[in-house]
């Protein structure tokens, strides 16, 4: 999202963002993605098209901002009692959500409408926050925890590649092998083996 779309929590700016984002979601469900236009969205949100253009620049940037919000996790990862179980469950859920048709669309929207790559950083930060919660919980149980960068490199990066380019190669066995590799309990899964 461009710098012009930055909002402060609360206030008019946040209300406009919320109403425009909601208009995008509602209209996408009602008329389909291909029918979306800035004037249509603005009318539904109760703002002028110039407000949308001033804040988001164009439709692609607006869809990018909506996508980033949709990719934000709803809550903390579930506690399954061990680092391995927590990571395996989180990775399966992440893979299912991101590899869905909607998930892949949101990922592409987030990146395509953001030439400065700020949304990529925000999306990465969502994963980092989730992994930190899992790590802090595991460390509190006395478990050895790999650093977050290792988890990103060994688990999230190959998973994102599969989600975007080879979604048919995803399986729980594959995600479990990624986690095992990150925890030092096995080699990386061979390419194309799931």
PDB file of C-alpha atoms in Angstrom, residues 46-130:
ATOM      1  CA  UNK A  46     -20.452   6.758   0.870  1.00  0.00           C
ATOM      2  CA  UNK A  47     -17.350   8.664  -0.211  1.00  0.00           C
ATOM      3  CA  UNK A  48     -16.331  10.422  -3.396  1.00  0.00           C
ATOM      4  CA  UNK A  49     -14.177   8.686  -5.999  1.00  0.00           C
ATOM      5  CA  UNK A  50     -11.580  11.426  -5.456  1.00  0.00           C
ATOM      6  CA  UNK A  51     -11.303  10.315  -1.808  1.00  0.00           C
ATOM      7  CA  UNK A  52     -10.468   6.796  -2.955  1.00  0.00           C
ATOM      8  CA  UNK A  53      -7.990   7.992  -5.594  1.00  0.00           C
ATOM      9  CA  UNK A  54      -6.315  10.357  -3.111  1.00  0.00           C
ATOM     10  CA  UNK A  55      -5.923   7.657  -0.443  1.00  0.00           C
ATOM     11  CA  UNK A  56      -5.162   4.605  -2.581  1.00  0.00           C
ATOM     12  CA  UNK A  57      -4.105   5.906  -5.976  1.00  0.00           C
ATOM     13  CA  UNK A  58      -5.996   3.391  -8.097  1.00  0.00           C
ATOM     14  CA  UNK A  59      -8.104   0.247  -7.921  1.00  0.00           C
ATOM     15  CA  UNK A  60      -5.087  -2.063  -7.843  1.00  0.00           C
ATOM     16  CA  UNK A  61      -3.622  -0.285  -4.785  1.00  0.00           C
ATOM     17  CA  UNK A  62      -7.011  -0.366  -3.069  1.00  0.00           C
ATOM     18  CA  UNK A  63      -7.375  -4.108  -3.712  1.00  0.00           C
ATOM     19  CA  UNK A  64      -3.843  -4.535  -2.386  1.00  0.00           C
ATOM     20  CA  UNK A  65      -4.749  -2.808   0.870  1.00  0.00           C
ATOM     21  CA  UNK A  66      -7.907  -4.883   1.258  1.00  0.00           C
ATOM     22  CA  UNK A  67      -5.911  -8.063   0.601  1.00  0.00           C
ATOM     23  CA  UNK A  68      -3.359  -7.252   3.305  1.00  0.00           C
ATOM     24  CA  UNK A  69      -6.148  -6.798   5.817  1.00  0.00           C
ATOM     25  CA  UNK A  70      -7.730 -10.088   4.737  1.00  0.00           C
ATOM     26  CA  UNK A  71      -4.380 -11.877   5.156  1.00  0.00           C
ATOM     27  CA  UNK A  72      -4.031 -10.694   8.763  1.00  0.00           C
ATOM     28  CA  UNK A  73      -4.444 -13.654  11.153  1.00  0.00           C
ATOM     29  CA  UNK A  74      -7.589 -13.613  13.276  1.00  0.00           C
ATOM     30  CA  UNK A  75      -5.801 -14.526  16.484  1.00  0.00           C
ATOM     31  CA  UNK A  76      -2.834 -16.203  18.103  1.00  0.00           C
ATOM     32  CA  UNK A  77      -1.863 -19.693  16.943  1.00  0.00           C
ATOM     33  CA  UNK A  78      -3.390 -22.523  18.961  1.00  0.00           C
ATOM     34  CA  UNK A  79      -1.355 -24.150  21.735  1.00  0.00           C
ATOM     35  CA  UNK A  80      -0.958 -27.880  21.072  1.00  0.00           C
ATOM     36  CA  UNK A  81       1.493 -28.516  23.908  1.00  0.00           C
ATOM     37  CA  UNK A  82       4.838 -28.690  22.082  1.00  0.00           C
ATOM     38  CA  UNK A  83       6.843 -26.684  19.585  1.00  0.00           C
ATOM     39  CA  UNK A  84       6.578 -29.391  16.949  1.00  0.00           C
ATOM     40  CA  UNK A  85       2.809 -29.795  17.345  1.00  0.00           C
ATOM     41  CA  UNK A  86       2.257 -26.020  17.371  1.00  0.00           C
ATOM     42  CA  UNK A  87       4.361 -25.518  14.236  1.00  0.00           C
ATOM     43  CA  UNK A  88       2.796 -28.444  12.389  1.00  0.00           C
ATOM     44  CA  UNK A  89      -0.733 -27.192  13.143  1.00  0.00           C
ATOM     45  CA  UNK A  90       0.147 -23.589  12.228  1.00  0.00           C
ATOM     46  CA  UNK A  91       1.806 -24.604   8.962  1.00  0.00           C
ATOM     47  CA  UNK A  92      -1.141 -26.789   7.918  1.00  0.00           C
ATOM     48  CA  UNK A  93      -3.602 -23.975   8.645  1.00  0.00           C
ATOM     49  CA  UNK A  94      -1.366 -21.427   6.869  1.00  0.00           C
ATOM     50  CA  UNK A  95      -1.057 -23.707   3.831  1.00  0.00           C
ATOM     51  CA  UNK A  96      -4.808 -24.340   3.678  1.00  0.00           C
ATOM     52  CA  UNK A  97      -5.728 -20.666   3.967  1.00  0.00           C
ATOM     53  CA  UNK A  98      -3.071 -19.326   1.611  1.00  0.00           C
ATOM     54  CA  UNK A  99      -3.469 -22.043  -1.040  1.00  0.00           C
ATOM     55  CA  UNK A 100      -7.219 -21.540  -1.309  1.00  0.00           C
ATOM     56  CA  UNK A 101      -8.413 -19.617  -4.339  1.00  0.00           C
ATOM     57  CA  UNK A 102      -9.156 -16.593  -2.152  1.00  0.00           C
ATOM     58  CA  UNK A 103      -5.796 -16.864  -0.377  1.00  0.00           C
ATOM     59  CA  UNK A 104      -3.804 -16.947  -3.621  1.00  0.00           C
ATOM     60  CA  UNK A 105      -5.842 -14.013  -4.950  1.00  0.00           C
ATOM     61  CA  UNK A 106      -5.150 -11.984  -1.793  1.00  0.00           C
ATOM     62  CA  UNK A 107      -1.435 -12.759  -1.970  1.00  0.00           C
ATOM     63  CA  UNK A 108      -1.253 -11.624  -5.594  1.00  0.00           C
ATOM     64  CA  UNK A 109      -3.355  -8.521  -4.918  1.00  0.00           C
ATOM     65  CA  UNK A 110      -1.210  -7.588  -1.923  1.00  0.00           C
ATOM     66  CA  UNK A 111       1.944  -7.722  -4.022  1.00  0.00           C
ATOM     67  CA  UNK A 112       0.700  -6.427  -7.391  1.00  0.00           C
ATOM     68  CA  UNK A 113      -0.822  -3.229  -6.053  1.00  0.00           C
ATOM     69  CA  UNK A 114       2.208  -2.289  -4.008  1.00  0.00           C
ATOM     70  CA  UNK A 115       5.241  -1.301  -6.077  1.00  0.00           C
ATOM     71  CA  UNK A 116       7.147  -0.201  -2.960  1.00  0.00           C
ATOM     72  CA  UNK A 117       6.723  -3.678  -1.374  1.00  0.00           C
ATOM     73  CA  UNK A 118       5.406  -2.347   1.944  1.00  0.00           C
ATOM     74  CA  UNK A 119       2.577  -4.873   1.828  1.00  0.00           C
ATOM     75  CA  UNK A 120       5.023  -7.727   1.354  1.00  0.00           C
ATOM     76  CA  UNK A 121       6.720  -6.621   4.558  1.00  0.00           C
ATOM     77  CA  UNK A 122       3.387  -6.363   6.376  1.00  0.00           C
ATOM     78  CA  UNK A 123       2.383  -9.857   5.263  1.00  0.00           C
ATOM     79  CA  UNK A 124       5.774 -11.211   6.295  1.00  0.00           C
ATOM     80  CA  UNK A 125       5.377  -9.489   9.651  1.00  0.00           C
ATOM     81  CA  UNK A 126       2.089 -11.347  10.185  1.00  0.00           C
ATOM     82  CA  UNK A 127       3.915 -14.670   9.831  1.00  0.00           C
ATOM     83  CA  UNK A 128       6.792 -13.449  12.022  1.00  0.00           C
ATOM     84  CA  UNK A 129       4.364 -12.422  14.787  1.00  0.00           C
ATOM     85  CA  UNK A 130       2.674 -15.832  14.686  1.00  0.00           C
TER      86      UNK A 130
END
